[in-house]
XYZ file of N, CA, C and O in Angstrom:
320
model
N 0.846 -1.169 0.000
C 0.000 0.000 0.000
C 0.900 1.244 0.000
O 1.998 1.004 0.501
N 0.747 2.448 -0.403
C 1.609 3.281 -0.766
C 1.228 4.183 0.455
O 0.205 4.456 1.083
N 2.665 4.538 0.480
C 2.486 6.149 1.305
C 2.549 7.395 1.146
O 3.583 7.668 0.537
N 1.621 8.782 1.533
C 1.604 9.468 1.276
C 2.319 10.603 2.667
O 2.736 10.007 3.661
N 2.380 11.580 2.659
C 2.568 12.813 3.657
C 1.383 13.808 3.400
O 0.853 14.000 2.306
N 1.045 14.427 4.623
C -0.222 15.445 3.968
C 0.760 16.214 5.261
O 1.404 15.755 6.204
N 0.506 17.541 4.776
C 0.351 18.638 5.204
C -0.628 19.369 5.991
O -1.728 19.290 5.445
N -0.654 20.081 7.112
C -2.019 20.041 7.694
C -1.739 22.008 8.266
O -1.532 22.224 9.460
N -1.770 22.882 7.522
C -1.696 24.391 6.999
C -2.200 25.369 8.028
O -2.204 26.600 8.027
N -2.695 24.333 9.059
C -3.638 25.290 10.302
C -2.566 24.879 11.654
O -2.600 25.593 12.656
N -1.750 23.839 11.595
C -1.134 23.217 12.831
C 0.554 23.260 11.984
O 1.541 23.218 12.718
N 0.749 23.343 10.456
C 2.310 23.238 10.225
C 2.471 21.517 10.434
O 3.452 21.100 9.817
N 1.991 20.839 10.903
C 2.181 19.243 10.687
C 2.186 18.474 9.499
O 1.328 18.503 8.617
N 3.394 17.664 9.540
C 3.458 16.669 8.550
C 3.048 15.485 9.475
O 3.300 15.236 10.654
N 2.142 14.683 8.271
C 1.775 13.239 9.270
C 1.878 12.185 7.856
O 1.108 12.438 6.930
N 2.479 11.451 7.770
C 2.784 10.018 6.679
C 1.502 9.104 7.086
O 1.230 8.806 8.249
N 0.886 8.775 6.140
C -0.277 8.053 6.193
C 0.330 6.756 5.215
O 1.470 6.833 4.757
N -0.433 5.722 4.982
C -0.372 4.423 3.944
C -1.935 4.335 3.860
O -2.758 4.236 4.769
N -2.061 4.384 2.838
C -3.867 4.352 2.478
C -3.778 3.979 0.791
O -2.820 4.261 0.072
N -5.255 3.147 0.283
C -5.511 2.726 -1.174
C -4.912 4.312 -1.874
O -4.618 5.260 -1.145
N -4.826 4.350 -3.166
C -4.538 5.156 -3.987
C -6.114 5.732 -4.243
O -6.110 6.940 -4.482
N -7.126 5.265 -4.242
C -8.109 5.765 -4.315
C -8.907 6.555 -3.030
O -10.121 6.756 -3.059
N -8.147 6.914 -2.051
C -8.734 7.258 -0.669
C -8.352 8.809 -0.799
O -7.363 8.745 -1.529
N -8.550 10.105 -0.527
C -8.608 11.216 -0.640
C -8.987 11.978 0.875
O -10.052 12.546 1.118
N -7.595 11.803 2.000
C -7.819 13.183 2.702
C -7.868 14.329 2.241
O -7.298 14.938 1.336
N -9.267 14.721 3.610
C -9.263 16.417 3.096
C -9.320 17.137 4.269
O -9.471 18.356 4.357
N -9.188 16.317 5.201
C -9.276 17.437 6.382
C -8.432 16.710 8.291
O -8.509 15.543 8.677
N -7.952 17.524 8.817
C -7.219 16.738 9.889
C -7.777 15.820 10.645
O -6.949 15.048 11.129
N -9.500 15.494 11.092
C -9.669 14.928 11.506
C -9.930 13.686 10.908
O -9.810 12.814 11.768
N -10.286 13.138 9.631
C -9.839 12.062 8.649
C -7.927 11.669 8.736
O -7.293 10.619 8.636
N -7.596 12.885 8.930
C -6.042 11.961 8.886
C -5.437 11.455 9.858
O -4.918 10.339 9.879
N -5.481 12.548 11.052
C -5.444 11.513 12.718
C -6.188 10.104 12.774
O -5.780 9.239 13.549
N -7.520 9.839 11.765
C -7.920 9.213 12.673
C -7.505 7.286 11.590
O -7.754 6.103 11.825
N -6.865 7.981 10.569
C -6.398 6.841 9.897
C -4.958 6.836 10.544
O -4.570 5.758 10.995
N -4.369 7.614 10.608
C -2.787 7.684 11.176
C -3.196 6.994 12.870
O -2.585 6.104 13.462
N -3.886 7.426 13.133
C -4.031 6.523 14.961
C -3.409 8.000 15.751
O -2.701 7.804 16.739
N -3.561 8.851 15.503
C -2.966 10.222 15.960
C -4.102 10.239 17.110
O -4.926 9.333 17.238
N -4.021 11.661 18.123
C -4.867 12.233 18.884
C -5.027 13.839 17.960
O -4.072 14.306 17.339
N -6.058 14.355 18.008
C -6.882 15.053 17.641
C -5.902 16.262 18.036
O -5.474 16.971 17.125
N -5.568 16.496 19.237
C -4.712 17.520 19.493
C -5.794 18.809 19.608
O -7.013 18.641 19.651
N -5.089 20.208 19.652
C -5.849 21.473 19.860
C -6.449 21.531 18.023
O -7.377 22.312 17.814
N -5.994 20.852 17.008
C -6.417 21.667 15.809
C -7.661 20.606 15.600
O -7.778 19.418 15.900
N -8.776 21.801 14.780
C -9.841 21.605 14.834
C -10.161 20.160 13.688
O -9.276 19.925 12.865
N -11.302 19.347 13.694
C -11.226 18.483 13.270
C -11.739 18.517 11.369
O -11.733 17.663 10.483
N -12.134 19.972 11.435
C -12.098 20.483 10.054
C -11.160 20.820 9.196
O -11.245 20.645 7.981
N -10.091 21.388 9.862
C -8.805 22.064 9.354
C -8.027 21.345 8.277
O -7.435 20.291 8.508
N -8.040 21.964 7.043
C -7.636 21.103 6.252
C -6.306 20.530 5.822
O -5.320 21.159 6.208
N -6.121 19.552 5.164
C -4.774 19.087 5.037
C -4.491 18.885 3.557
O -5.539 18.805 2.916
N -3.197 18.760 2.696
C -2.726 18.717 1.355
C -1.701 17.667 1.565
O -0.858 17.562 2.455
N -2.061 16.636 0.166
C -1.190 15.745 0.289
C 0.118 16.262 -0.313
O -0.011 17.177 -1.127
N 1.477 15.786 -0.023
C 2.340 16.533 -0.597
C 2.870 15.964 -1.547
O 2.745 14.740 -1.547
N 3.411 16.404 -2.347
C 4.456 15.479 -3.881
C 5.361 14.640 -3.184
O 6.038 15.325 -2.417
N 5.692 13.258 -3.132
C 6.377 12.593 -2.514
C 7.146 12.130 -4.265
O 6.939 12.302 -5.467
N 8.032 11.516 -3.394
C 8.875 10.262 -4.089
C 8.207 8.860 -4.821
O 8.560 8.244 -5.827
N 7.283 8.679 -4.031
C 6.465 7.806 -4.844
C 6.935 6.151 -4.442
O 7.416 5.308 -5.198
N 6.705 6.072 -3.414
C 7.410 4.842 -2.831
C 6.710 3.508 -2.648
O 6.783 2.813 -1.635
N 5.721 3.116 -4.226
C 5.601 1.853 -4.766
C 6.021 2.163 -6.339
O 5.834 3.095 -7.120
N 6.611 1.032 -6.376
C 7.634 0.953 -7.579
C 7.030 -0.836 -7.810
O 6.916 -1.716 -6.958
N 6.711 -0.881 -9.416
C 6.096 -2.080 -9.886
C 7.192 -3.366 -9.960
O 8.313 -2.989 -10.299
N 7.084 -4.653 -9.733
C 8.663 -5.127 -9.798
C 9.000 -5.065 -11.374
O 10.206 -4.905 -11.566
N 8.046 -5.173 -12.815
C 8.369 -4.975 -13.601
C 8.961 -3.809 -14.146
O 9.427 -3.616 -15.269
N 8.890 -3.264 -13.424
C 9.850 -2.083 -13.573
C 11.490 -1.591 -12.916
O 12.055 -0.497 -12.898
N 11.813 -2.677 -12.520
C 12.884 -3.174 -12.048
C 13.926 -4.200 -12.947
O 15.068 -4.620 -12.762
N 12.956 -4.360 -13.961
C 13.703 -5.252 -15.117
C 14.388 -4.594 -15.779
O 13.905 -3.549 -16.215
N 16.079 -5.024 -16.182
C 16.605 -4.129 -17.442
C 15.629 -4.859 -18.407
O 15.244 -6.024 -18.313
N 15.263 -3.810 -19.487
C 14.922 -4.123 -20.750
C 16.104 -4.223 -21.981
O 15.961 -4.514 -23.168
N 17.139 -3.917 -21.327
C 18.097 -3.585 -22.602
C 18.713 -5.466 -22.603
O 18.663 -5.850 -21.435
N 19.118 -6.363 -23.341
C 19.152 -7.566 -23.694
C 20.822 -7.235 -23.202
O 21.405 -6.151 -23.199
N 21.329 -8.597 -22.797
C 22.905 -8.718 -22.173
C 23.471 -8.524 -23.578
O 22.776 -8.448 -24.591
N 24.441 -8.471 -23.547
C 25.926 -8.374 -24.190
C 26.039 -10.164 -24.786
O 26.262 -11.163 -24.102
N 25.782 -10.061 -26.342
C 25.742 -11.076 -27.004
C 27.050 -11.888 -26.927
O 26.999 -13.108 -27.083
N 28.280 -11.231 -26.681
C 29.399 -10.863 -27.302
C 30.401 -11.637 -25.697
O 31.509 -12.167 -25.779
N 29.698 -11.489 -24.586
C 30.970 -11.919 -23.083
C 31.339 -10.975 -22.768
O 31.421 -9.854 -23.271
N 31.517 -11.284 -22.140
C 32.289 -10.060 -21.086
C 31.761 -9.037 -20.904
O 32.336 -7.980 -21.167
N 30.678 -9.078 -20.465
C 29.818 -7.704 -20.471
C 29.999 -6.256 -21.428
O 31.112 -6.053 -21.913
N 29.182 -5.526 -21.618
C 28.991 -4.334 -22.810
C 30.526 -3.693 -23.016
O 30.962 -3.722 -21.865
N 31.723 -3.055 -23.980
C 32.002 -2.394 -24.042
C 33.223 -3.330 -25.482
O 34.088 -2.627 -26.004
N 33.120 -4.575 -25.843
C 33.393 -4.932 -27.106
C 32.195 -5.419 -27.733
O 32.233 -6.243 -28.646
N 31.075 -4.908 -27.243
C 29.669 -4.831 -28.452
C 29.871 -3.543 -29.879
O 29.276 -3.692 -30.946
N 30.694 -2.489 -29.632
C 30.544 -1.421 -30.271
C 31.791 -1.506 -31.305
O 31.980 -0.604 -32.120
């Protein structure tokens, strides 16, 4: 499951959540209450922004070289 960071613009808090890609915080008291947080002084309306992350699910097929080995031995550099 992927993780996100939201921003929360009324308190200055960063809080890292893991939630479906289809789930959409919009406000602090939705994100405490998936994070397992306490509510704290900020109000349970106050809204939050997810932030641009890194993006930290990566497909394993996308971990494959696509480029084919070195026909040739000895790895790439008497292919050319």
């Amino acid at each position: 499951m992927p993780t996100y960071d939201y921003l929360c613009s009324t308190n200055n808090q960063v809080v890292e959540v893991s939630h479906s890609m289809q789930i959409k915080l919009t406000s602090w008291g939705e994100l405490v209450s998936l994070a397992g947080l306490a509510m704290g002084d900020t109000p349970a309306d106050a809204p939050v922004e997810r932030l641009a992350n890194g993006g930290q699910v990566v497909k394993a097929t996308a971990l494959k070289n696509s480029v084919p080995p070195c026909q040739v031995g000895g790895g790439c550099g008497g292919c050319a």
